XYZ file of C-alpha atoms in Angstrom:
564
model
C 39.727 -41.341 -44.631
C 36.045 -41.807 -43.916
C 34.366 -39.495 -46.523
C 30.718 -37.584 -45.930
C 27.629 -39.053 -47.647
C 26.046 -36.375 -49.888
C 22.492 -36.469 -48.243
C 20.016 -38.200 -51.264
C 17.726 -35.474 -52.524
C 14.240 -34.451 -50.707
C 11.655 -32.508 -51.463
C 11.052 -30.168 -48.638
C 13.334 -27.611 -46.917
C 15.975 -28.993 -44.512
C 16.941 -26.632 -41.899
C 20.542 -27.211 -40.433
C 20.731 -27.426 -36.654
C 21.745 -23.747 -34.670
C 24.923 -23.986 -33.803
C 27.451 -21.759 -30.866
C 27.260 -18.214 -31.587
C 27.868 -16.166 -34.231
C 27.110 -19.271 -36.423
C 23.818 -19.162 -39.327
C 22.323 -21.055 -39.959
C 21.602 -21.397 -43.742
C 17.971 -23.007 -45.030
C 18.841 -25.128 -47.866
C 16.235 -26.703 -49.782
C 16.608 -29.691 -51.312
C 13.982 -29.864 -55.235
C 13.844 -32.827 -57.348
C 13.865 -31.497 -60.719
C 11.884 -34.716 -62.854
C 11.778 -36.609 -66.046
C 9.369 -34.536 -68.242
C 5.799 -35.305 -67.845
C 4.977 -37.041 -71.698
C 2.138 -34.419 -71.064
C 4.381 -31.851 -71.376
C 7.405 -33.026 -73.315
C 6.536 -31.291 -76.726
C 5.751 -28.112 -75.017
C 9.233 -28.337 -73.221
C 10.626 -30.141 -75.474
C 10.496 -27.606 -78.256
C 11.335 -24.634 -76.306
C 15.217 -22.655 -77.582
C 17.847 -23.344 -75.580
C 19.516 -19.826 -73.557
C 22.239 -18.900 -76.515
C 25.193 -19.323 -73.800
C 23.771 -23.015 -73.405
C 23.943 -23.692 -77.366
C 27.689 -22.065 -77.709
C 29.010 -24.338 -75.180
C 26.861 -27.596 -76.455
C 28.256 -26.765 -79.698
C 31.362 -26.065 -79.354
C 31.434 -29.320 -76.594
C 30.472 -30.888 -79.906
C 33.278 -29.229 -82.068
C 35.484 -30.599 -79.252
C 34.449 -34.277 -79.481
C 33.796 -33.364 -84.196
C 30.530 -34.138 -83.989
C 28.144 -32.360 -85.904
C 26.675 -28.996 -83.907
C 22.744 -29.347 -82.943
C 20.784 -27.375 -80.638
C 21.470 -30.075 -77.132
C 17.828 -31.614 -76.459
C 16.340 -30.787 -73.290
C 16.727 -33.689 -70.977
C 14.544 -31.716 -68.108
C 12.303 -29.155 -66.136
C 11.713 -28.311 -63.009
C 9.462 -24.738 -61.685
C 8.769 -24.521 -57.801
C 7.811 -21.910 -55.433
C 10.552 -21.407 -52.536
C 8.786 -21.374 -48.981
C 10.218 -18.476 -47.030
C 12.805 -17.276 -49.976
C 16.178 -17.919 -51.140
C 19.451 -16.296 -52.793
C 21.555 -18.781 -54.060
C 21.303 -21.699 -55.871
C 22.653 -24.574 -57.330
C 21.781 -27.408 -59.677
C 23.502 -31.448 -58.190
C 23.645 -34.675 -59.570
C 24.466 -38.491 -58.649
C 28.133 -38.431 -60.039
C 29.283 -40.325 -62.595
C 25.910 -40.705 -63.937
C 26.830 -38.381 -67.072
C 29.544 -36.822 -69.057
C 29.269 -33.575 -66.885
C 31.198 -32.099 -70.099
C 28.065 -32.415 -71.897
C 25.599 -30.911 -69.262
C 24.664 -27.694 -69.158
C 21.966 -25.959 -67.625
C 19.831 -22.704 -67.799
C 17.896 -21.866 -64.600
C 15.390 -17.993 -64.284
C 13.970 -17.191 -60.924
C 11.061 -14.837 -58.938
C 11.608 -11.785 -57.630
C 9.283 -8.976 -56.659
C 9.821 -7.608 -60.050
C 8.514 -10.508 -61.849
C 10.682 -13.642 -63.643
C 14.410 -13.228 -64.020
C 16.400 -13.560 -67.871
C 17.245 -17.320 -68.983
C 21.421 -17.319 -66.917
C 23.780 -20.042 -68.519
C 24.860 -21.345 -64.877
C 28.744 -22.899 -65.343
C 29.087 -26.955 -64.942
C 32.872 -26.780 -63.932
C 32.902 -31.057 -63.607
C 36.377 -31.342 -62.660
C 35.812 -28.569 -59.591
C 35.564 -29.509 -55.870
C 38.521 -32.616 -54.105
C 40.197 -35.451 -55.823
C 37.973 -38.552 -55.811
C 41.291 -39.490 -53.669
C 40.372 -37.251 -51.055
C 36.406 -37.817 -51.156
C 34.578 -40.181 -53.353
C 31.524 -39.719 -51.908
C 30.331 -36.730 -53.613
C 28.402 -35.326 -56.392
C 28.303 -33.211 -59.721
C 26.883 -30.181 -60.197
C 27.301 -26.510 -60.934
C 28.921 -23.384 -59.599
C 26.613 -22.290 -56.899
C 24.993 -18.606 -58.325
C 23.955 -15.542 -55.829
C 20.775 -14.364 -57.492
C 19.568 -11.965 -54.404
C 15.850 -12.123 -52.877
C 13.515 -14.933 -55.069
C 10.738 -17.103 -54.450
C 10.501 -19.201 -57.382
C 12.672 -21.169 -59.757
C 12.433 -22.185 -62.834
C 15.604 -24.889 -64.284
C 16.031 -26.035 -67.650
C 19.139 -29.002 -67.674
C 20.179 -30.115 -71.881
C 22.739 -32.499 -72.396
C 24.242 -32.981 -75.556
C 23.697 -36.942 -75.816
C 20.083 -36.826 -74.624
C 21.006 -38.131 -71.116
C 19.175 -36.882 -68.158
C 21.460 -36.856 -65.157
C 19.828 -39.347 -62.556
C 19.524 -37.922 -59.559
C 18.832 -34.406 -60.749
C 18.034 -31.608 -57.747
C 18.468 -28.251 -57.387
C 19.235 -26.403 -54.373
C 18.218 -22.667 -53.726
C 19.843 -21.869 -50.358
C 18.999 -18.551 -48.096
C 22.036 -18.541 -46.413
C 20.497 -17.172 -43.087
C 21.339 -12.886 -41.920
C 24.900 -13.173 -39.426
C 25.608 -9.589 -37.025
C 28.242 -8.940 -39.596
C 26.472 -8.095 -42.278
C 25.407 -5.135 -40.833
C 29.175 -4.768 -40.221
C 29.644 -5.055 -43.586
C 27.223 -2.601 -44.904
C 28.680 -0.034 -42.460
C 32.484 -0.367 -43.214
C 33.981 2.084 -45.991
C 37.113 -0.352 -46.097
C 37.869 -4.137 -45.766
C 40.290 -3.237 -42.955
C 37.014 -1.143 -40.345
C 35.057 -3.455 -41.948
C 36.893 -6.273 -39.959
C 37.808 -3.964 -36.535
C 34.345 -2.700 -36.363
C 33.200 -6.839 -35.689
C 34.788 -7.337 -32.761
C 36.490 -10.447 -32.715
C 39.868 -11.593 -33.818
C 40.900 -11.116 -37.426
C 43.983 -11.252 -39.092
C 45.416 -7.837 -39.690
C 47.484 -6.141 -41.505
C 48.464 -2.148 -42.990
C 46.629 -0.844 -45.417
C 48.609 0.680 -47.748
C 48.502 0.007 -51.512
C 52.293 0.752 -51.568
C 54.669 -2.233 -50.320
C 56.749 -1.679 -46.888
C 60.018 -0.318 -46.825
C 61.296 -3.682 -46.223
C 59.563 -4.982 -48.538
C 57.984 -7.655 -45.801
C 54.735 -8.809 -47.845
C 52.275 -8.185 -44.121
C 48.840 -10.086 -43.791
C 46.246 -8.044 -45.421
C 42.671 -7.925 -42.909
C 40.465 -11.487 -43.488
C 37.193 -11.319 -42.186
C 37.415 -14.528 -40.290
C 34.851 -17.998 -40.488
C 32.968 -16.639 -37.333
C 33.106 -13.178 -38.285
C 30.739 -14.300 -41.451
C 28.696 -16.488 -39.865
C 30.539 -20.107 -40.846
C 27.998 -22.593 -38.920
C 30.829 -25.620 -38.483
C 28.051 -27.968 -37.429
C 27.730 -27.862 -42.001
C 31.587 -28.782 -42.104
C 34.672 -30.909 -41.587
C 31.900 -33.736 -40.712
C 33.545 -36.108 -43.106
C 36.931 -35.811 -41.931
C 39.490 -33.403 -39.494
C 40.868 -30.449 -42.039
C 43.636 -31.716 -44.064
C 46.902 -29.823 -44.786
C 49.518 -30.426 -47.029
C 54.083 -30.283 -46.183
C 54.746 -26.768 -47.462
C 52.952 -24.450 -49.748
C 53.868 -23.732 -53.331
C 50.998 -21.781 -55.819
C 48.365 -19.997 -56.483
C 45.392 -21.362 -58.301
C 43.176 -18.246 -58.624
C 39.069 -18.848 -59.299
C 35.857 -17.128 -59.797
C 32.483 -17.885 -58.265
C 30.937 -17.397 -61.146
C 28.155 -14.907 -59.805
C 26.337 -11.485 -59.565
C 28.863 -8.648 -59.915
C 26.316 -6.353 -58.582
C 26.123 -7.409 -54.477
C 26.192 -4.899 -52.185
C 28.548 -4.986 -49.629
C 25.591 -6.423 -47.374
C 25.506 -9.192 -49.268
C 28.614 -10.647 -49.515
C 29.114 -12.156 -45.666
C 25.689 -13.822 -46.966
C 26.958 -14.841 -50.466
C 30.148 -17.006 -48.670
C 28.003 -18.813 -46.651
C 25.671 -19.863 -49.445
C 28.797 -21.484 -51.130
C 29.163 -22.589 -47.712
C 26.258 -23.937 -47.417
C 26.370 -25.847 -51.186
C 29.930 -27.011 -51.153
C 28.719 -28.858 -47.896
C 25.424 -29.968 -47.936
C 24.308 -29.881 -51.628
C 27.614 -31.575 -53.434
C 29.085 -33.080 -50.234
C 32.409 -31.634 -49.714
C 33.780 -31.379 -46.525
C 33.608 -28.048 -45.619
C 33.922 -25.025 -47.909
C 36.384 -25.564 -51.296
C 38.503 -22.575 -51.160
C 40.870 -21.583 -49.177
C 39.755 -17.933 -49.216
C 37.727 -15.507 -51.458
C 37.828 -12.127 -52.507
C 34.528 -9.623 -52.711
C 33.838 -7.212 -55.189
C 34.723 -4.133 -52.713
C 38.155 -6.257 -52.103
C 37.656 -7.568 -48.348
C 38.609 -11.093 -48.053
C 37.427 -13.750 -46.244
C 38.797 -17.207 -44.433
C 37.591 -19.643 -46.817
C 38.361 -24.052 -45.720
C 38.731 -24.068 -41.730
C 42.074 -25.158 -40.313
C 43.674 -21.960 -40.376
C 44.815 -18.626 -42.244
C 48.321 -19.366 -41.964
C 48.683 -23.473 -42.717
C 49.018 -25.531 -45.667
C 45.017 -26.738 -45.326
C 44.287 -28.958 -48.361
C 41.107 -27.419 -49.687
C 38.492 -28.840 -52.013
C 39.072 -26.869 -55.658
C 41.331 -27.883 -58.141
C 40.673 -31.677 -58.143
C 44.193 -33.751 -58.142
C 45.486 -29.990 -57.545
C 44.573 -29.675 -53.974
C 47.572 -30.194 -51.898
C 50.381 -27.677 -50.807
C 48.113 -24.961 -53.378
C 46.136 -22.243 -52.112
C 42.237 -21.894 -54.174
C 41.237 -17.809 -53.609
C 37.909 -16.905 -55.416
C 37.116 -14.016 -56.857
C 33.252 -13.314 -55.936
C 31.786 -12.496 -59.054
C 31.699 -13.958 -62.555
C 34.737 -12.719 -65.473
C 34.045 -13.608 -68.354
C 33.642 -10.295 -70.097
C 34.080 -8.185 -66.337
C 36.627 -7.237 -65.364
C 37.114 -7.250 -61.749
C 36.952 -3.848 -59.762
C 39.764 -2.117 -58.757
C 40.026 -3.176 -54.924
C 39.416 -6.430 -55.705
C 42.243 -6.624 -58.093
C 43.897 -4.430 -55.172
C 43.466 -7.379 -52.115
C 44.435 -9.505 -54.770
C 47.965 -8.450 -54.998
C 47.811 -7.876 -51.701
C 46.997 -11.652 -50.551
C 48.949 -13.698 -52.703
C 52.168 -11.545 -51.829
C 51.583 -11.932 -48.579
C 51.246 -16.161 -49.016
C 53.892 -16.832 -51.582
C 56.484 -13.654 -50.254
C 56.655 -15.006 -46.634
C 56.909 -19.075 -47.642
C 59.675 -17.422 -49.636
C 58.431 -17.544 -52.925
C 58.416 -15.116 -55.795
C 55.152 -14.525 -58.058
C 56.960 -15.135 -61.123
C 58.464 -18.761 -60.398
C 56.624 -22.192 -61.232
C 56.514 -24.795 -59.037
C 56.023 -28.820 -59.004
C 52.331 -29.963 -57.718
C 51.745 -33.837 -57.616
C 53.977 -34.244 -60.700
C 52.610 -31.467 -63.122
C 54.815 -28.400 -63.528
C 52.831 -25.285 -62.788
C 53.549 -21.642 -62.416
C 53.277 -20.367 -58.665
C 50.404 -17.698 -59.768
C 47.917 -19.827 -61.635
C 44.630 -19.626 -63.335
C 41.840 -22.516 -62.054
C 42.242 -23.456 -65.948
C 45.592 -24.792 -66.406
C 44.803 -27.179 -63.576
C 41.142 -27.975 -65.152
C 39.112 -28.129 -68.562
C 37.004 -24.867 -66.696
C 36.047 -21.392 -67.872
C 37.005 -20.455 -64.637
C 37.922 -17.570 -63.024
C 36.654 -15.921 -66.676
C 38.405 -14.892 -69.965
C 39.237 -11.279 -67.857
C 41.115 -12.483 -65.211
C 42.947 -14.718 -66.825
C 43.968 -12.545 -68.850
C 44.651 -10.377 -66.403
C 47.390 -12.642 -64.737
C 50.427 -12.121 -66.100
C 49.881 -8.617 -64.328
C 48.938 -9.714 -61.369
C 52.753 -11.845 -61.179
C 54.200 -8.205 -62.046
C 52.686 -6.770 -59.098
C 53.310 -9.130 -56.437
C 57.406 -9.641 -57.873
C 57.305 -5.988 -57.181
C 55.941 -6.119 -53.631
C 57.890 -8.500 -52.713
C 61.267 -7.467 -54.825
C 62.059 -5.299 -51.512
C 62.299 -8.749 -49.119
C 64.878 -9.429 -47.614
C 64.552 -12.597 -44.618
C 68.066 -12.760 -42.589
C 65.360 -16.721 -41.364
C 64.993 -17.803 -45.665
C 69.062 -17.210 -46.453
C 70.038 -19.404 -43.829
C 67.343 -21.739 -44.741
C 68.231 -21.820 -48.953
C 72.402 -22.143 -46.966
C 70.782 -25.136 -45.573
C 69.796 -26.717 -48.510
C 66.091 -25.216 -48.991
C 63.171 -27.314 -49.112
C 65.417 -30.387 -49.915
C 68.094 -29.459 -47.105
C 67.996 -29.945 -43.515
C 65.189 -27.357 -42.156
C 62.446 -29.087 -44.626
C 60.308 -27.137 -46.800
C 58.423 -23.799 -45.782
C 55.509 -25.415 -43.344
C 53.849 -22.010 -42.024
C 55.215 -18.685 -43.825
C 57.645 -16.124 -41.708
C 55.399 -14.068 -39.228
C 56.229 -10.658 -37.897
C 55.388 -10.895 -34.405
C 56.625 -9.669 -31.200
C 59.559 -7.387 -32.128
C 60.590 -10.466 -34.534
C 59.712 -12.984 -36.791
C 59.557 -16.477 -37.025
C 59.288 -19.194 -39.726
C 57.666 -23.155 -39.258
C 59.227 -25.822 -41.511
C 58.715 -29.062 -42.225
C 62.201 -30.092 -39.947
C 62.825 -27.096 -37.627
C 61.545 -23.800 -36.629
C 63.474 -20.628 -36.885
C 63.488 -17.727 -35.215
C 64.938 -13.627 -35.138
C 64.714 -10.960 -33.090
C 66.866 -7.581 -32.454
C 69.850 -9.650 -34.659
C 70.293 -12.668 -33.570
C 68.557 -15.785 -35.276
C 68.328 -19.224 -33.746
C 67.013 -22.067 -34.594
C 65.578 -25.101 -32.950
C 65.369 -28.372 -34.543
C 62.190 -30.669 -34.042
C 62.969 -32.122 -30.125
C 60.887 -32.561 -27.215
C 61.933 -28.962 -25.512
C 60.720 -27.323 -29.214
C 57.349 -29.078 -28.668
C 56.933 -27.770 -24.960
C 58.213 -24.644 -26.018
C 55.264 -24.162 -28.256
C 52.935 -25.498 -26.385
C 53.988 -22.680 -24.231
C 52.876 -19.640 -26.573
C 56.421 -19.943 -28.950
C 57.363 -16.408 -28.969
C 53.768 -14.801 -27.825
C 54.331 -16.926 -24.320
C 56.163 -16.113 -21.491
C 59.326 -17.256 -21.974
C 59.245 -14.320 -25.925
C 62.023 -14.821 -28.527
C 65.112 -17.465 -27.785
C 68.491 -16.277 -26.823
C 70.643 -19.253 -27.300
C 70.676 -22.112 -29.376
C 69.045 -25.947 -27.995
C 72.169 -26.975 -25.551
C 72.309 -30.428 -23.863
C 73.436 -30.707 -20.070
C 73.802 -34.611 -19.415
C 71.337 -36.220 -20.143
C 68.653 -33.525 -21.462
C 68.082 -29.978 -23.265
C 68.037 -26.655 -21.997
C 67.798 -23.272 -24.455
C 67.715 -19.755 -22.961
C 65.281 -17.452 -23.823
C 63.801 -13.676 -22.684
C 61.411 -14.904 -20.308
C 63.829 -17.751 -18.494
C 64.810 -20.689 -19.178
C 63.604 -23.966 -20.515
C 64.978 -27.870 -19.589
C 64.150 -30.683 -20.382
C 64.698 -34.466 -19.235
C 63.050 -37.954 -20.254
C 62.301 -37.974 -15.944
C 61.452 -35.037 -15.829
C 60.006 -34.009 -18.798
C 59.410 -29.702 -19.653
C 59.652 -27.414 -17.352
C 60.128 -23.730 -17.701
C 62.020 -21.107 -14.965
C 61.773 -18.535 -15.451
C 62.662 -14.701 -14.987
C 63.646 -14.348 -10.887
C 65.757 -15.062 -8.348
C 64.757 -18.461 -8.631
C 66.231 -18.947 -11.730
C 69.541 -16.578 -10.614
C 70.421 -19.593 -8.278
C 69.656 -22.194 -10.071
C 71.999 -21.089 -12.047
C 74.327 -20.252 -9.690
C 74.522 -24.260 -8.906
C 75.657 -25.195 -12.129
C 71.829 -26.196 -13.194
C 70.747 -30.289 -14.155
C 74.361 -30.287 -13.493
C 74.274 -29.178 -10.241
C 73.583 -30.346 -7.005
C 69.216 -30.221 -7.930
C 69.608 -32.431 -11.449
C 66.616 -31.116 -13.345
C 63.362 -29.464 -12.739
C 59.955 -31.205 -11.809
C 58.239 -28.569 -12.403
C 57.522 -24.740 -13.404
C 58.604 -21.967 -11.114
C 55.431 -21.714 -9.691
C 53.933 -18.618 -8.008
C 52.907 -17.773 -4.510
C 51.865 -15.495 -1.327
C 54.900 -15.261 -0.187
C 56.962 -15.488 -3.386
C 57.962 -17.955 -5.721
C 59.594 -22.123 -5.912
C 60.633 -24.492 -8.053
C 60.961 -28.084 -7.099
C 63.770 -29.741 -8.657
C 65.508 -33.766 -8.986
C 67.181 -33.516 -5.640
C 65.372 -30.697 -3.581
C 63.137 -27.380 -3.722
C 63.757 -23.406 -3.872
C 62.048 -20.691 -2.073
C 62.085 -16.945 -3.118
C 61.003 -15.034 0.328
C 59.876 -11.458 -0.490
C 58.999 -10.639 2.321
C 62.626 -11.275 3.773
C 64.229 -11.514 0.010
C 66.106 -14.662 1.208
C 66.388 -17.479 -1.702
C 66.944 -21.126 -0.060
C 67.597 -24.591 -1.080
C 66.201 -27.290 0.454
C 68.123 -31.029 -1.038
C 65.609 -34.212 0.029
């Protein structure tokens, strides 16, 4: 693990270089928050902290059994931001102060003048664990402020200590072609289909499917919302857990009044803040959900894979972080947001053969399979209103999964479940090509037309996956693994796959060549194992074997065998 060092704070605007097509290059303005000059100290020290800051500091004093008092102001800055911005956050050098004693208040200037002061959430434990990434910066949650051209920041600390390296990041997320698409869309589903790029699609009905299968909801991909891949994963490639056990629900603690058009830019702003200002390897959350019910792909690595996020410290591995875009201390998420969260969590849990009401152990600690961020750490996230709603979320998810019955799951349980022969679920069950399949740690199981087939790890299984698996030319398997001679073979809907140590793996698709090869007893016959895949020519097709070649001439209709 080689973490990317967080860049030192600078007072000028830094523009990240543009990535390939569809990527959006945000502008990150890093402004140093200096120590309070002596000339301003008297005037600034007498200013009253915003009510939320005082309340938070008083609560900290109560917890530490110290007398409550107004926290001292330790740093201040007011600055114009050339070109404007819409997202901000405050960061400082990791470990220089106890982050739980720091409170930050900000206000910004727009066309109407200066906004009221707002206290920005400080989550000292959010992000990657120290073992995942040591070169990170402490800081606040990102705050979406809309169009602004200036910022003012007050930093308070219970102990009167000024964090070193104090910086305010003012971010312009840039504009993507998808922003206008999102603005025109009446639903997340139409938004995704209008974008013209790959999406993860599923039904949009409110009720669960008749068979209970937890379909993947429509998800706006990183490519769609304009992720500039040069920003993330520069310190390491996506890391993966061994399975999926639980969901941690978060909130971004930002605006609740953004428009559809602004949603993608908020995601890009969070992405830029996490990677460029906090020094994380990628956006922390696996998924984000906006107030219109649109689901966004977060951290890179694969929507269906157990990607390790940076959302819950020591409990990032084998869990998924889903962040609701907004601040929900005193506000309930919209109906569309709640409905989308139910569908997303039901899919993520259901295909991994977990329910909405169970428990799981992550890094030695027991959690509900649907937990809030505060269950893992000392934080107000995901907001009191969301946290109080979690029992309802668990019940609704369980109801959606109540009718789900999987032949593959029953086989997995019969073989010992996560501790059995197949191992834990690595990528959950997916419906594709008229059937379903699940990836386990030690095997893959397939089910179609009443036939279930399980392949354990082997060179033949690796070759099948490389060929496109169920979406490739071979389609679904129709037999278990056979062991002819000193090799392996299996029957598929579109042909047969053979492997031996001397010839490697080769596909012989259905047709006259395969019929002739089987007539000659396949690998056990005089030709041995295939040395090439079946190849098509203008005249017909052929395949080479260890001891000869089978050729089909479509003009004459003849199939011939040439021995060598």
